[in-house]
Coordinates of C-alpha atoms in Angstrom, one line a residue:
M166 CA 100.7 97.1 139.6
S167 CA 101.6 97.5 136.0
G168 CA 98.1 98.4 134.9
F169 CA 98.2 95.7 132.2
P170 CA 96.3 92.4 132.4
D171 CA 98.3 89.1 132.5
R172 CA 95.8 87.2 130.4
E173 CA 93.9 88.1 127.2
L174 CA 91.9 86.4 124.6
L175 CA 92.5 87.8 121.1
H176 CA 90.9 87.5 117.7
A177 CA 94.1 86.2 116.1
T178 CA 95.8 83.1 114.8
A179 CA 99.1 81.8 116.3
V180 CA 101.6 79.4 114.7
E181 CA 105.0 78.1 115.7
L182 CA 107.9 77.9 113.2
D183 CA 111.2 76.1 113.4
T184 CA 114.3 78.2 112.7
P185 CA 118.0 77.3 112.9
D186 CA 118.0 79.1 116.3
G187 CA 115.0 77.3 117.7
A188 CA 111.2 77.5 117.5
I189 CA 109.5 80.9 117.4
G190 CA 105.8 81.8 117.9
V191 CA 104.1 84.2 115.5
L192 CA 100.8 85.9 116.1
L193 CA 98.8 86.7 112.9
R194 CA 96.4 89.6 113.4
G195 CA 94.0 91.3 111.1
P196 CA 90.3 91.9 110.3
S197 CA 88.0 89.0 109.2
G198 CA 88.9 88.1 105.6
S199 CA 92.4 89.4 105.8
G200 CA 93.8 85.8 105.3
K201 CA 95.0 84.7 108.8
S202 CA 93.9 81.1 108.4
D203 CA 95.0 80.9 104.8
L204 CA 98.5 82.1 105.6
A205 CA 98.6 79.8 108.6
L206 CA 97.7 76.9 106.3
R207 CA 100.5 77.7 103.9
L208 CA 103.0 77.8 106.8
I209 CA 101.7 74.6 108.3
D210 CA 102.0 72.9 104.9
D211 CA 105.6 73.9 104.9
G212 CA 106.3 72.5 108.4
A213 CA 105.0 75.0 110.9
R214 CA 102.7 74.0 113.7
L215 CA 99.3 75.5 114.6
V216 CA 98.8 76.9 118.1
A217 CA 95.4 78.5 117.8
D218 CA 93.2 79.6 114.9
D219 CA 91.0 82.7 115.1
Q220 CA 90.9 82.8 118.9
T221 CA 94.3 82.9 120.8
Q222 CA 94.7 82.9 124.5
L223 CA 97.7 85.0 125.7
E224 CA 99.3 84.7 129.1
L225 CA 102.2 86.6 130.7
D226 CA 104.8 84.3 132.1
E227 CA 107.9 85.9 133.6
G228 CA 108.0 88.6 130.9
R229 CA 107.3 86.1 128.1
I230 CA 104.0 86.2 126.1
M231 CA 102.8 82.6 125.8
A232 CA 100.1 81.7 123.4
S233 CA 97.7 78.7 123.5
A234 CA 94.3 77.7 122.1
P235 CA 91.0 77.5 124.0
A236 CA 90.4 73.9 124.7
Q237 CA 87.4 73.6 122.3
I238 CA 89.4 74.6 119.2
E239 CA 92.8 73.1 120.0
G240 CA 94.4 71.5 116.9
T241 CA 91.8 72.6 114.5
L242 CA 92.0 75.1 111.6
E243 CA 89.1 76.6 109.7
V244 CA 89.8 76.1 106.0
R245 CA 87.4 78.0 103.7
G246 CA 85.9 75.7 101.1
V247 CA 86.9 72.6 103.2
G248 CA 85.7 73.2 106.7
L249 CA 87.4 72.4 110.1
A250 CA 90.6 70.4 109.6
S251 CA 92.8 68.7 112.1
V252 CA 96.4 69.9 111.6
Q253 CA 99.9 69.5 113.2
S254 CA 99.8 71.6 116.3
A255 CA 101.7 72.8 119.4
R256 CA 99.9 73.3 122.7
Q257 CA 101.8 76.5 123.6
T258 CA 104.4 78.8 122.2
E259 CA 106.2 82.1 123.0
I260 CA 105.1 84.9 120.8
R261 CA 108.2 86.8 119.5
L262 CA 106.8 88.3 116.3
V263 CA 103.4 89.8 115.4
I264 CA 102.2 89.9 111.8
E265 CA 99.7 92.6 111.1
L266 CA 97.7 91.5 107.9
T267 CA 96.8 94.5 105.8
G268 CA 93.9 93.1 103.8
G269 CA 95.4 94.4 100.6
S270 CA 96.4 97.9 101.7
P271 CA 99.7 99.1 100.1
L272 CA 102.9 98.2 101.9
D273 CA 105.9 100.4 102.4
R274 CA 108.8 99.2 100.4
L275 CA 111.3 99.9 103.2
P276 CA 109.2 100.0 106.4
E277 CA 110.5 101.4 109.6
E278 CA 110.9 98.9 112.5
H279 CA 108.0 99.0 114.9
S280 CA 106.4 96.9 117.7
V281 CA 103.1 96.3 119.3
V282 CA 102.3 96.0 123.0
L283 CA 100.8 92.7 124.3
L284 CA 100.1 92.4 128.0
G285 CA 102.4 95.3 128.6
Q286 CA 105.3 93.8 126.6
P287 CA 106.6 95.2 123.3
I288 CA 106.7 92.6 120.5
P289 CA 108.3 93.3 117.1
A290 CA 105.7 93.6 114.4
L291 CA 105.6 93.5 110.6
H292 CA 102.9 94.3 108.1
L293 CA 102.2 91.8 105.3
D294 CA 99.5 91.2 102.7
A295 CA 98.5 87.5 103.1
R296 CA 97.3 87.4 99.5
Q297 CA 100.8 87.9 98.1
P298 CA 102.3 84.5 97.1
S299 CA 105.6 85.5 98.8
A300 CA 103.9 86.3 102.2
A301 CA 104.8 83.0 103.8
A302 CA 108.4 83.3 102.6
K303 CA 108.7 86.8 104.0
L304 CA 107.2 85.7 107.3
R305 CA 109.7 82.8 107.6
L306 CA 112.5 85.2 106.8
A307 CA 111.4 87.7 109.5
A308 CA 111.0 84.9 112.0
R309 CA 114.5 83.6 111.4
S310 CA 115.9 87.1 111.8
R311 CA 114.0 87.5 115.1
A312 CA 115.1 84.1 116.4
S313 CA 118.8 84.8 115.8
G314 CA 118.6 88.0 117.9
L315 CA 121.1 89.7 115.7
G316 CA 119.3 90.0 112.4
V317 CA 119.9 87.7 109.5
R318 CA 123.2 85.9 109.7
P319 CA 125.9 86.6 107.1
L320 CA 126.3 83.9 104.5
A321 CA 129.8 83.0 105.3
G322 CA 129.9 80.0 107.6
T323 CA 126.1 79.5 107.4
A324 CA 125.2 75.9 107.2
V325 CA 122.7 75.1 104.5
P326 CA 120.1 72.5 105.3
E327 CA 120.4 69.5 103.0
A328 CA 118.4 69.8 99.9
R329 CA 115.7 67.2 99.3
G330 CA 116.5 64.9 96.4
V331 CA 119.8 64.5 94.5
E332 CA 119.8 67.7 92.4
A333 CA 120.7 71.2 93.6
L334 CA 117.9 73.6 94.3
P335 CA 117.3 76.1 91.4
V336 CA 117.7 79.7 92.4
V337 CA 117.1 82.4 89.8
V338 CA 118.2 86.0 90.7
V339 CA 116.5 88.5 88.5
T340 CA 117.8 92.1 88.1
G341 CA 118.1 94.6 85.3
L342 CA 116.9 98.0 84.1
S343 CA 113.9 99.7 85.6
G344 CA 111.0 99.2 83.2
A345 CA 112.6 96.3 81.4
G346 CA 110.3 93.6 82.8
R347 CA 111.9 92.3 86.0
T348 CA 108.6 92.2 87.9
T349 CA 107.0 90.4 84.9
A350 CA 109.8 87.8 84.8
L351 CA 109.4 87.2 88.5
K352 CA 105.6 86.6 88.2
L353 CA 106.2 84.3 85.3
L354 CA 108.7 82.3 87.3
E355 CA 106.2 82.1 90.1
D356 CA 103.7 80.7 87.6
I357 CA 105.9 77.8 86.7
G358 CA 106.6 76.8 90.3
Y359 CA 109.2 79.2 91.8
E360 CA 108.7 81.0 95.1
A361 CA 109.2 84.6 94.1
I362 CA 110.5 87.1 96.6
D363 CA 111.0 90.7 95.4
N364 CA 112.8 93.8 96.6
L365 CA 114.7 92.4 99.5
P366 CA 117.7 94.3 100.8
L367 CA 120.9 92.9 99.4
N368 CA 122.1 91.4 102.7
L369 CA 118.9 89.4 102.9
L370 CA 119.2 87.8 99.5
G371 CA 121.1 84.8 100.8
A372 CA 119.0 84.4 103.9
A373 CA 115.8 84.3 101.8
V374 CA 117.1 81.1 100.4
L375 CA 119.1 79.6 103.3
A376 CA 116.4 80.1 105.9
G377 CA 114.0 77.8 104.0
H378 CA 113.7 74.1 103.8
L379 CA 115.2 74.1 100.3
D380 CA 112.4 72.0 98.9
R381 CA 111.1 74.6 96.4
P382 CA 112.9 76.6 93.7
V383 CA 113.3 80.3 94.5
A384 CA 113.3 83.4 92.3
L385 CA 114.8 86.5 93.9
G386 CA 114.3 90.1 92.5
A387 CA 116.6 93.1 93.2
D388 CA 117.2 96.3 91.4
I389 CA 118.4 99.9 92.0
R390 CA 115.3 100.6 94.1
N391 CA 116.8 98.5 96.9
R392 CA 118.0 100.7 99.6
D393 CA 121.6 99.4 99.6
F394 CA 121.9 98.6 95.9
A395 CA 125.4 98.6 94.4
A396 CA 127.0 96.3 91.9
Q397 CA 129.9 95.0 94.0
P398 CA 127.8 94.1 97.1
F399 CA 125.3 92.5 94.8
L400 CA 127.9 90.4 93.2
E401 CA 129.4 89.4 96.5
Q402 CA 126.0 88.1 97.7
L403 CA 125.6 86.3 94.4
D404 CA 129.0 84.7 94.7
S405 CA 128.1 83.5 98.2
L406 CA 125.0 81.8 96.9
I407 CA 126.9 80.3 94.0
A408 CA 129.4 78.8 96.4
E409 CA 126.7 76.8 98.2
P410 CA 126.8 73.2 96.8
A411 CA 123.1 72.7 97.5
L412 CA 122.1 75.6 95.2
K413 CA 122.1 76.0 91.4
V414 CA 122.1 79.7 90.9
K415 CA 121.5 81.6 87.7
L416 CA 121.5 85.4 87.2
V417 CA 119.0 86.9 84.7
F418 CA 119.4 90.5 83.5
M419 CA 116.4 92.2 82.0
D420 CA 117.4 94.7 79.4
C421 CA 115.7 97.0 76.9
A422 CA 116.5 99.7 74.4
D423 CA 116.5 103.3 75.8
E424 CA 113.9 104.5 73.3
V425 CA 111.5 101.8 74.4
L426 CA 112.1 102.5 78.1
Q427 CA 111.5 106.2 77.5
R428 CA 108.2 105.4 75.8
R429 CA 107.2 103.0 78.6
F430 CA 107.9 105.5 81.3
T431 CA 106.1 108.3 79.4
E432 CA 103.0 106.1 78.7
T433 CA 102.7 104.9 82.3
R434 CA 103.6 108.4 83.8
R435 CA 105.9 106.6 86.2
R436 CA 109.1 108.3 87.2
H437 CA 112.4 106.5 86.8
P438 CA 114.1 105.9 90.2
L439 CA 117.2 107.9 89.0
A440 CA 115.3 110.6 87.2
Q441 CA 113.4 112.3 90.0
E442 CA 115.0 115.7 89.4
R443 CA 116.8 115.2 86.1
P444 CA 115.9 114.2 82.6
L445 CA 114.8 110.6 82.0
A446 CA 117.6 110.0 79.5
D447 CA 120.1 110.9 82.2
G448 CA 118.5 108.5 84.7
L449 CA 118.6 105.7 82.1
A450 CA 122.2 106.4 81.4
A451 CA 123.1 106.4 85.1
E452 CA 121.3 103.1 85.6
R453 CA 123.1 101.5 82.7
T454 CA 126.4 102.5 84.2
M455 CA 125.4 101.2 87.7
T456 CA 124.2 97.8 86.4
A457 CA 126.8 97.2 83.7
P458 CA 128.8 94.7 85.9
L459 CA 125.7 92.7 86.6
K460 CA 124.8 92.5 82.9
A461 CA 128.4 91.3 82.2
R462 CA 128.0 88.5 84.8
A463 CA 124.5 87.4 83.8
D464 CA 123.8 83.9 82.7
L465 CA 120.9 85.2 80.6
V466 CA 120.3 88.6 79.2
V467 CA 116.7 89.1 78.1
D468 CA 116.1 92.2 75.9
T469 CA 112.4 92.9 76.0
S470 CA 112.4 95.8 73.5
N471 CA 110.4 93.8 71.0
L472 CA 109.0 91.0 73.2
A473 CA 105.4 90.5 74.3
V474 CA 104.7 88.9 77.7
A475 CA 104.1 85.6 75.9
D476 CA 107.6 85.7 74.6
V477 CA 109.1 86.4 78.0
R478 CA 107.0 83.5 79.4
R479 CA 108.5 81.2 76.7
L480 CA 112.0 82.3 77.5
M481 CA 111.5 81.9 81.3
T482 CA 109.9 78.5 80.8
G483 CA 112.5 77.4 78.3
H484 CA 115.5 78.3 80.4
F485 CA 114.1 77.7 83.9
G486 CA 111.2 75.3 83.5
L487 CA 110.9 72.6 86.2
G488 CA 110.7 68.9 85.5
T489 CA 112.1 69.3 82.0
A490 CA 115.2 67.4 80.8
G491 CA 117.5 67.9 77.9
L492 CA 118.0 70.9 75.6
A493 CA 114.7 72.6 74.5
V494 CA 114.8 74.3 71.1
F495 CA 112.8 77.3 69.8
V496 CA 112.7 77.9 66.1
T497 CA 111.3 81.2 64.9
S498 CA 110.9 83.0 61.6
F499 CA 111.4 86.7 61.3
S500 CA 111.5 89.7 58.9
F501 CA 114.8 91.5 58.5
R502 CA 112.8 94.6 58.0
Q503 CA 111.6 94.4 61.6
G504 CA 115.1 93.8 63.0
L505 CA 116.9 90.7 64.4
P506 CA 115.3 88.8 67.3
R507 CA 117.5 89.9 70.2
E508 CA 117.1 86.7 72.1
A509 CA 118.3 84.5 69.2
D510 CA 121.4 82.2 69.7
L511 CA 121.7 81.3 66.0
V512 CA 120.5 83.5 63.1
L513 CA 120.2 82.2 59.6
D514 CA 119.5 84.3 56.5
V515 CA 117.4 82.5 53.8
R516 CA 116.9 85.5 51.5
F517 CA 119.0 83.7 48.8
L518 CA 116.1 81.2 48.2
R519 CA 113.6 82.1 45.5
N520 CA 110.8 84.3 46.8
P521 CA 107.1 83.2 46.6
H522 CA 106.2 86.9 47.0
Y523 CA 106.7 87.3 43.2
V524 CA 104.3 84.5 42.4
E525 CA 100.8 86.1 42.4
A526 CA 99.0 82.9 43.5
L527 CA 101.4 82.4 46.4
R528 CA 101.8 86.0 47.6
P529 CA 98.8 86.1 50.0
L530 CA 99.8 82.7 51.6
T531 CA 102.4 82.0 54.2
G532 CA 105.2 79.5 54.4
R533 CA 103.0 77.1 56.3
N534 CA 100.9 76.6 53.2
A535 CA 101.9 73.4 51.4
Q536 CA 102.2 75.1 48.0
V537 CA 104.5 77.8 49.4
A538 CA 106.6 75.2 51.2
A539 CA 106.9 73.2 48.0
Y540 CA 107.9 76.3 46.0
V541 CA 110.6 77.2 48.6
T542 CA 112.0 73.6 49.0
G543 CA 111.9 73.2 45.2
D544 CA 114.6 75.8 44.8
P545 CA 117.7 74.0 43.3
A546 CA 119.8 75.4 46.1
F547 CA 117.6 74.2 48.9
A548 CA 118.6 70.6 49.2
S549 CA 122.3 71.2 49.7
F550 CA 121.6 74.2 52.0
F551 CA 119.3 72.2 54.3
G552 CA 121.7 69.2 54.3
N553 CA 124.5 71.5 55.4
L554 CA 122.3 73.2 57.9
T555 CA 121.3 70.0 59.7
A556 CA 124.9 68.7 59.5
L557 CA 126.0 71.9 61.3
I558 CA 123.3 71.8 64.0
D559 CA 123.3 68.1 64.7
P560 CA 126.7 68.0 66.5
L561 CA 126.2 71.3 68.2
L562 CA 123.1 70.3 70.3
P563 CA 124.9 67.7 72.5
R564 CA 127.8 70.1 73.0
Y565 CA 125.4 72.8 74.1
E566 CA 123.8 70.3 76.6
A567 CA 127.2 69.3 77.9
E568 CA 127.9 73.0 78.7
G569 CA 124.7 73.2 80.7
K570 CA 122.6 75.1 78.2
S571 CA 118.9 74.3 78.6
Y572 CA 117.3 76.4 75.8
L573 CA 118.4 77.3 72.3
T574 CA 116.7 79.8 70.0
I575 CA 117.3 79.5 66.2
A576 CA 116.0 82.4 64.2
I577 CA 115.5 82.2 60.4
G578 CA 115.0 85.4 58.5
C579 CA 113.9 86.6 55.1
T580 CA 112.8 89.9 53.7
G581 CA 109.2 90.0 54.8
G582 CA 109.1 87.1 57.3
K583 CA 106.2 85.5 55.6
H584 CA 107.2 82.9 53.1
R585 CA 110.8 81.6 52.9
S586 CA 111.7 82.0 56.6
V587 CA 108.4 80.5 57.7
A588 CA 108.8 77.5 55.4
V589 CA 112.4 76.8 56.5
A590 CA 111.5 77.2 60.2
E591 CA 108.7 74.7 59.8
K592 CA 111.0 72.2 58.0
L593 CA 113.8 72.6 60.5
G594 CA 111.4 72.2 63.4
A595 CA 110.1 69.0 61.9
W596 CA 113.6 67.7 61.4
L597 CA 114.5 68.5 65.1
T598 CA 111.4 66.7 66.3
A599 CA 112.3 63.7 64.3
Q600 CA 115.7 63.7 66.1
G601 CA 113.8 63.4 69.4
R602 CA 114.3 67.1 70.4
A603 CA 111.7 69.2 72.4
V604 CA 110.9 71.9 69.8
T605 CA 108.6 74.9 69.7
I606 CA 108.0 76.8 66.5
G607 CA 107.0 80.4 66.2
H608 CA 106.7 83.0 63.5
R609 CA 107.4 86.5 64.9
D610 CA 106.3 88.7 62.0
T611 CA 103.4 86.8 60.4
P612 CA 100.2 85.2 61.7
A613 CA 100.0 81.5 61.7
G614 CA 98.2 80.2 58.6

């Protein structure tokens, strides 16, 4: 006698997932309200099958833990706000992974492997927060790893399921300096439709994409806090992803000036990962050295030194927005006193135009005012300048598109960023709109008005 029962009814939810190595049963455990049914619904919506919701019958069968539903609830899932719903189901599955739902408790970044005992049998277990948008993706990744029996397979030679539709699946890999906004960028990508997965070990980056059904764009985050972080292995993983024809991979590097990073770490009282026992400046310098090869390879470098969250959102949406076609253009005015916009692709200086600041009636107004705009465009030099400007930009736009560029930022500066630059930015934006371009206009250093 083993001392363990061979049957047990648990307060748990069970689902069955398909992996490249076959189906695998997953048991979701946690207190009421921890999100068992909600996580099961997300998995089912992505192709999984329900075995049992809330009450799961376990039975020992020749060393295997088999799960099924009590007859009265078979094939039904309780969906809060909807009620009982009939969903795709499986009558029985072998439980090979247990997910312990934490109900919002903090998770270890690099958890130790552990297991739970069911009917006398040890089963691998993982803690997850069902409320995290990436919970279903993490669960599928863990299930695939468990099903293979050897951990996640290397990328080389791994067959990628055929992507749905004719276009390659967008994959955005976000890295950069600590404190520069990588987490914010991931959240913003998630807001516009990407499945965001953060802080995976480097050898799992590829598997996070390849293990899925390739029907939803993916944003992956990795930085020096990853246990095995080094530039060369990172780039090797990146190259493996780029080599997959079903994927369209872009690397984003989040950057920031050292003085701004120092202020951010001081204000938040956070320790820099490389400055635990040395000055912050030394940690920042070491991180810049470690990540320099990644910045050199990046498709997009975002310097957040002077950017608000709304600016980062605009950049993420402009470069990686889903369902948009053609080149999107952002035209912004700025003050040279406040420094150049670091995200600008083209910078124009209009300080040669006559300045409304010296006209008392115009001084309190901005370049969006009709009187100010008329004063600026009435400069004898304006007509030839604007004609040459549009003649320069017009042939550039289709060439940028042909090179795969999806977002262009044109910055127009004057001394105070209030009159001339604003008026020219508005006029250029109107001209681009008339050419059928998708245009957004902003004014960095003056309120709209």
